[in-house]
């Protein structure tokens, strides 16, 4: 089933999947108290990027997969207006529509890259009461702003003439080994991007938005819900040793943090490994985060 959510940035396509009775191993029903799950993809891409893990997630939860404006089945009448902050507004409209049309009152959010940034911003905003937990996969928003990063976002990846030449080799790097059908299909879609002016314009507008003065999280340490942070150690876009380390430092102390031997999209590259961490967290997020809290280290004696 699909639904369409009108927003100022375009009509947003949302795939809606519900657990099938008897489909789980042994015919066990889906957990009665399981929250709904909202999936937010990276830039560029669309909801199909999650296809390798979607069956396992949708087997347990009411799962809703968003296509950002201009990607997948969503429209973007004015691609240049699509910004990371605009995506936050889009996600808020989707949450409202899920409540009105699907009866969803609370949900977990899983976001990758700019989708992870949006997930954090939702938890800081007026929809925070609707969120039960966050799964952040190599999220944006933890890169330290410098003159170099702003220049790269605005003048390299933010300019179609330059991004057209770089988007495919960058995707080849951040998708890792292309060892799964899902990763190869995601890469095939990215290879079409330089020839699609509208999608390329959205891609560049989002990159430029990363350098806007208003881009950034208000206070990550104040996020008041369970969080699972997953980071690929071979991520060339938001490196684990820089952005990942900063995220672990700035997010709440109870955040469960896992480093994976992958690049930017572990759900595409190592879906089985990804699910081994995500499913237990979604099943009981407070128990997982409680176990992950480490006691303060003892001061070294010099």
PDB file of N, CA and C in Angstrom, residues 167-226:
ATOM      1  N   UNK A 167      29.235  12.576  -8.241  1.00  0.00           N
ATOM      2  CA  UNK A 167      28.227  11.844  -7.482  1.00  0.00           C
ATOM      3  C   UNK A 167      28.359  10.333  -7.657  1.00  0.00           C
ATOM      4  N   UNK A 168      28.695   9.863  -8.854  1.00  0.00           N
ATOM      5  CA  UNK A 168      28.794   8.415  -9.071  1.00  0.00           C
ATOM      6  C   UNK A 168      30.023   7.827  -8.394  1.00  0.00           C
ATOM      7  N   UNK A 169      31.242   8.380  -8.580  1.00  0.00           N
ATOM      8  CA  UNK A 169      32.387   7.811  -7.855  1.00  0.00           C
ATOM      9  C   UNK A 169      32.248   7.906  -6.344  1.00  0.00           C
ATOM     10  N   UNK A 170      31.595   8.960  -5.837  1.00  0.00           N
ATOM     11  CA  UNK A 170      31.392   9.045  -4.395  1.00  0.00           C
ATOM     12  C   UNK A 170      30.461   7.931  -3.930  1.00  0.00           C
ATOM     13  N   UNK A 171      29.397   7.673  -4.685  1.00  0.00           N
ATOM     14  CA  UNK A 171      28.481   6.590  -4.324  1.00  0.00           C
ATOM     15  C   UNK A 171      29.190   5.244  -4.366  1.00  0.00           C
ATOM     16  N   UNK A 172      30.062   5.064  -5.341  1.00  0.00           N
ATOM     17  CA  UNK A 172      30.804   3.795  -5.413  1.00  0.00           C
ATOM     18  C   UNK A 172      31.636   3.602  -4.166  1.00  0.00           C
ATOM     19  N   UNK A 173      32.131   4.698  -3.581  1.00  0.00           N
ATOM     20  CA  UNK A 173      32.931   4.602  -2.362  1.00  0.00           C
ATOM     21  C   UNK A 173      32.051   4.369  -1.138  1.00  0.00           C
ATOM     22  N   UNK A 174      30.939   5.105  -1.021  1.00  0.00           N
ATOM     23  CA  UNK A 174      30.170   4.990   0.223  1.00  0.00           C
ATOM     24  C   UNK A 174      29.244   3.788   0.252  1.00  0.00           C
ATOM     25  N   UNK A 175      29.039   3.123  -0.891  1.00  0.00           N
ATOM     26  CA  UNK A 175      28.218   1.911  -0.896  1.00  0.00           C
ATOM     27  C   UNK A 175      29.034   0.660  -0.596  1.00  0.00           C
ATOM     28  N   UNK A 176      30.332   0.799  -0.501  1.00  0.00           N
ATOM     29  CA  UNK A 176      31.162  -0.337  -0.112  1.00  0.00           C
ATOM     30  C   UNK A 176      31.341  -1.355  -1.229  1.00  0.00           C
ATOM     31  N   UNK A 177      31.246  -2.623  -0.873  1.00  0.00           N
ATOM     32  CA  UNK A 177      31.654  -3.695  -1.778  1.00  0.00           C
ATOM     33  C   UNK A 177      30.655  -4.004  -2.884  1.00  0.00           C
ATOM     34  N   UNK A 178      29.450  -3.457  -2.827  1.00  0.00           N
ATOM     35  CA  UNK A 178      28.376  -3.805  -3.780  1.00  0.00           C
ATOM     36  C   UNK A 178      28.154  -5.312  -3.807  1.00  0.00           C
ATOM     37  N   UNK A 179      28.216  -5.924  -2.638  1.00  0.00           N
ATOM     38  CA  UNK A 179      28.104  -7.373  -2.551  1.00  0.00           C
ATOM     39  C   UNK A 179      26.701  -7.890  -2.426  1.00  0.00           C
ATOM     40  N   UNK A 180      25.704  -7.011  -2.376  1.00  0.00           N
ATOM     41  CA  UNK A 180      24.313  -7.443  -2.273  1.00  0.00           C
ATOM     42  C   UNK A 180      23.518  -6.893  -3.452  1.00  0.00           C
ATOM     43  N   UNK A 181      22.435  -7.563  -3.841  1.00  0.00           N
ATOM     44  CA  UNK A 181      21.589  -7.027  -4.915  1.00  0.00           C
ATOM     45  C   UNK A 181      21.079  -5.627  -4.594  1.00  0.00           C
ATOM     46  N   UNK A 182      20.731  -5.391  -3.339  1.00  0.00           N
ATOM     47  CA  UNK A 182      20.214  -4.080  -2.956  1.00  0.00           C
ATOM     48  C   UNK A 182      21.253  -2.988  -3.180  1.00  0.00           C
ATOM     49  N   UNK A 183      22.503  -3.237  -2.793  1.00  0.00           N
ATOM     50  CA  UNK A 183      23.558  -2.240  -2.985  1.00  0.00           C
ATOM     51  C   UNK A 183      23.799  -1.990  -4.468  1.00  0.00           C
ATOM     52  N   UNK A 184      23.785  -3.047  -5.263  1.00  0.00           N
ATOM     53  CA  UNK A 184      24.006  -2.873  -6.706  1.00  0.00           C
ATOM     54  C   UNK A 184      22.855  -2.102  -7.345  1.00  0.00           C
ATOM     55  N   UNK A 185      21.628  -2.345  -6.886  1.00  0.00           N
ATOM     56  CA  UNK A 185      20.484  -1.607  -7.430  1.00  0.00           C
ATOM     57  C   UNK A 185      20.517  -0.142  -6.998  1.00  0.00           C
ATOM     58  N   UNK A 186      20.928   0.106  -5.753  1.00  0.00           N
ATOM     59  CA  UNK A 186      21.082   1.491  -5.295  1.00  0.00           C
ATOM     60  C   UNK A 186      22.126   2.209  -6.147  1.00  0.00           C
ATOM     61  N   UNK A 187      23.244   1.547  -6.409  1.00  0.00           N
ATOM     62  CA  UNK A 187      24.299   2.143  -7.222  1.00  0.00           C
ATOM     63  C   UNK A 187      23.813   2.405  -8.650  1.00  0.00           C
ATOM     64  N   UNK A 188      23.028   1.490  -9.186  1.00  0.00           N
ATOM     65  CA  UNK A 188      22.492   1.680 -10.538  1.00  0.00           C
ATOM     66  C   UNK A 188      21.598   2.914 -10.599  1.00  0.00           C
ATOM     67  N   UNK A 189      20.823   3.148  -9.544  1.00  0.00           N
ATOM     68  CA  UNK A 189      19.975   4.345  -9.531  1.00  0.00           C
ATOM     69  C   UNK A 189      20.818   5.614  -9.434  1.00  0.00           C
ATOM     70  N   UNK A 190      21.899   5.562  -8.654  1.00  0.00           N
ATOM     71  CA  UNK A 190      22.775   6.736  -8.550  1.00  0.00           C
ATOM     72  C   UNK A 190      23.444   7.020  -9.890  1.00  0.00           C
ATOM     73  N   UNK A 191      23.779   5.998 -10.647  1.00  0.00           N
ATOM     74  CA  UNK A 191      24.427   6.203 -11.943  1.00  0.00           C
ATOM     75  C   UNK A 191      23.520   6.938 -12.926  1.00  0.00           C
ATOM     76  N   UNK A 192      22.219   6.909 -12.694  1.00  0.00           N
ATOM     77  CA  UNK A 192      21.282   7.643 -13.555  1.00  0.00           C
ATOM     78  C   UNK A 192      21.162   9.109 -13.154  1.00  0.00           C
ATOM     79  N   UNK A 193      21.621   9.432 -11.949  1.00  0.00           N
ATOM     80  CA  UNK A 193      21.413  10.776 -11.407  1.00  0.00           C
ATOM     81  C   UNK A 193      22.027  11.883 -12.262  1.00  0.00           C
ATOM     82  N   UNK A 194      23.262  11.752 -12.782  1.00  0.00           N
ATOM     83  CA  UNK A 194      23.824  12.852 -13.576  1.00  0.00           C
ATOM     84  C   UNK A 194      23.005  13.203 -14.819  1.00  0.00           C
ATOM     85  N   UNK A 195      22.153  12.283 -15.255  1.00  0.00           N
ATOM     86  CA  UNK A 195      21.355  12.516 -16.460  1.00  0.00           C
ATOM     87  C   UNK A 195      19.931  12.959 -16.134  1.00  0.00           C
ATOM     88  N   UNK A 196      19.630  13.116 -14.857  1.00  0.00           N
ATOM     89  CA  UNK A 196      18.294  13.512 -14.421  1.00  0.00           C
ATOM     90  C   UNK A 196      18.413  14.882 -13.750  1.00  0.00           C
ATOM     91  N   UNK A 197      18.072  15.927 -14.491  1.00  0.00           N
ATOM     92  CA  UNK A 197      18.307  17.290 -14.015  1.00  0.00           C
ATOM     93  C   UNK A 197      17.558  17.592 -12.717  1.00  0.00           C
ATOM     94  N   UNK A 198      16.341  17.079 -12.576  1.00  0.00           N
ATOM     95  CA  UNK A 198      15.569  17.388 -11.377  1.00  0.00           C
ATOM     96  C   UNK A 198      16.171  16.708 -10.145  1.00  0.00           C
ATOM     97  N   UNK A 199      16.489  15.439 -10.252  1.00  0.00           N
ATOM     98  CA  UNK A 199      17.092  14.747  -9.115  1.00  0.00           C
ATOM     99  C   UNK A 199      18.459  15.329  -8.776  1.00  0.00           C
ATOM    100  N   UNK A 200      19.224  15.690  -9.791  1.00  0.00           N
ATOM    101  CA  UNK A 200      20.532  16.298  -9.548  1.00  0.00           C
ATOM    102  C   UNK A 200      20.373  17.632  -8.833  1.00  0.00           C
ATOM    103  N   UNK A 201      19.348  18.400  -9.207  1.00  0.00           N
ATOM    104  CA  UNK A 201      19.116  19.689  -8.559  1.00  0.00           C
ATOM    105  C   UNK A 201      18.747  19.502  -7.092  1.00  0.00           C
ATOM    106  N   UNK A 202      17.948  18.474  -6.776  1.00  0.00           N
ATOM    107  CA  UNK A 202      17.611  18.186  -5.381  1.00  0.00           C
ATOM    108  C   UNK A 202      18.866  17.794  -4.608  1.00  0.00           C
ATOM    109  N   UNK A 203      19.647  16.906  -5.205  1.00  0.00           N
ATOM    110  CA  UNK A 203      20.895  16.459  -4.580  1.00  0.00           C
ATOM    111  C   UNK A 203      21.779  17.648  -4.213  1.00  0.00           C
ATOM    112  N   UNK A 204      21.956  18.565  -5.147  1.00  0.00           N
ATOM    113  CA  UNK A 204      22.835  19.706  -4.920  1.00  0.00           C
ATOM    114  C   UNK A 204      22.242  20.675  -3.894  1.00  0.00           C
ATOM    115  N   UNK A 205      20.926  20.875  -3.937  1.00  0.00           N
ATOM    116  CA  UNK A 205      20.293  21.778  -2.975  1.00  0.00           C
ATOM    117  C   UNK A 205      20.468  21.264  -1.548  1.00  0.00           C
ATOM    118  N   UNK A 206      20.368  19.953  -1.362  1.00  0.00           N
ATOM    119  CA  UNK A 206      20.552  19.389  -0.025  1.00  0.00           C
ATOM    120  C   UNK A 206      22.000  19.558   0.447  1.00  0.00           C
ATOM    121  N   UNK A 207      22.951  19.355  -0.458  1.00  0.00           N
ATOM    122  CA  UNK A 207      24.354  19.572  -0.079  1.00  0.00           C
ATOM    123  C   UNK A 207      24.596  21.031   0.304  1.00  0.00           C
ATOM    124  N   UNK A 208      24.039  21.965  -0.458  1.00  0.00           N
ATOM    125  CA  UNK A 208      24.223  23.381  -0.116  1.00  0.00           C
ATOM    126  C   UNK A 208      23.609  23.683   1.250  1.00  0.00           C
ATOM    127  N   UNK A 209      22.488  23.019   1.533  1.00  0.00           N
ATOM    128  CA  UNK A 209      21.824  23.245   2.817  1.00  0.00           C
ATOM    129  C   UNK A 209      22.659  22.827   4.006  1.00  0.00           C
ATOM    130  N   UNK A 210      23.570  21.870   3.795  1.00  0.00           N
ATOM    131  CA  UNK A 210      24.441  21.445   4.895  1.00  0.00           C
ATOM    132  C   UNK A 210      25.383  22.558   5.351  1.00  0.00           C
ATOM    133  N   UNK A 211      25.595  23.555   4.487  1.00  0.00           N
ATOM    134  CA  UNK A 211      26.484  24.670   4.822  1.00  0.00           C
ATOM    135  C   UNK A 211      25.724  25.895   5.299  1.00  0.00           C
ATOM    136  N   UNK A 212      24.394  25.836   5.364  1.00  0.00           N
ATOM    137  CA  UNK A 212      23.606  26.974   5.825  1.00  0.00           C
ATOM    138  C   UNK A 212      23.893  27.270   7.293  1.00  0.00           C
ATOM    139  N   UNK A 213      23.886  28.533   7.691  1.00  0.00           N
ATOM    140  CA  UNK A 213      24.133  28.875   9.099  1.00  0.00           C
ATOM    141  C   UNK A 213      23.122  28.233  10.052  1.00  0.00           C
ATOM    142  N   UNK A 214      21.887  28.022   9.580  1.00  0.00           N
ATOM    143  CA  UNK A 214      20.859  27.448  10.440  1.00  0.00           C
ATOM    144  C   UNK A 214      20.887  25.939  10.544  1.00  0.00           C
ATOM    145  N   UNK A 215      21.771  25.290   9.783  1.00  0.00           N
ATOM    146  CA  UNK A 215      21.833  23.832   9.825  1.00  0.00           C
ATOM    147  C   UNK A 215      22.532  23.376  11.097  1.00  0.00           C
ATOM    148  N   UNK A 216      21.964  22.397  11.763  1.00  0.00           N
ATOM    149  CA  UNK A 216      22.610  21.850  12.948  1.00  0.00           C
ATOM    150  C   UNK A 216      21.604  21.497  14.019  1.00  0.00           C
ATOM    151  N   UNK A 217      22.012  20.649  14.936  1.00  0.00           N
ATOM    152  CA  UNK A 217      21.166  20.217  16.031  1.00  0.00           C
ATOM    153  C   UNK A 217      21.242  21.227  17.175  1.00  0.00           C
ATOM    154  N   UNK A 218      20.151  21.369  17.891  1.00  0.00           N
ATOM    155  CA  UNK A 218      20.105  22.342  18.982  1.00  0.00           C
ATOM    156  C   UNK A 218      20.933  21.856  20.162  1.00  0.00           C
ATOM    157  N   UNK A 219      20.604  20.664  20.679  1.00  0.00           N
ATOM    158  CA  UNK A 219      21.322  20.126  21.835  1.00  0.00           C
ATOM    159  C   UNK A 219      21.169  18.601  21.817  1.00  0.00           C
ATOM    160  N   UNK A 220      22.045  17.893  21.095  1.00  0.00           N
ATOM    161  CA  UNK A 220      21.907  16.435  20.994  1.00  0.00           C
ATOM    162  C   UNK A 220      21.888  15.734  22.344  1.00  0.00           C
ATOM    163  N   UNK A 221      22.614  16.257  23.322  1.00  0.00           N
ATOM    164  CA  UNK A 221      22.689  15.604  24.632  1.00  0.00           C
ATOM    165  C   UNK A 221      21.356  15.610  25.356  1.00  0.00           C
ATOM    166  N   UNK A 222      20.439  16.480  24.931  1.00  0.00           N
ATOM    167  CA  UNK A 222      19.154  16.595  25.614  1.00  0.00           C
ATOM    168  C   UNK A 222      18.076  15.699  25.013  1.00  0.00           C
ATOM    169  N   UNK A 223      18.396  14.951  23.983  1.00  0.00           N
ATOM    170  CA  UNK A 223      17.400  14.064  23.379  1.00  0.00           C
ATOM    171  C   UNK A 223      16.953  13.040  24.422  1.00  0.00           C
ATOM    172  N   UNK A 224      15.662  13.025  24.693  1.00  0.00           N
ATOM    173  CA  UNK A 224      15.176  12.242  25.820  1.00  0.00           C
ATOM    174  C   UNK A 224      14.508  10.943  25.450  1.00  0.00           C
ATOM    175  N   UNK A 225      15.127  10.150  24.593  1.00  0.00           N
ATOM    176  CA  UNK A 225      14.560   8.854  24.208  1.00  0.00           C
ATOM    177  C   UNK A 225      15.693   7.893  23.882  1.00  0.00           C
ATOM    178  N   UNK A 226      15.431   6.594  23.867  1.00  0.00           N
ATOM    179  CA  UNK A 226      16.503   5.633  23.566  1.00  0.00           C
ATOM    180  C   UNK A 226      17.039   5.831  22.148  1.00  0.00           C
TER     181      UNK A 226
END
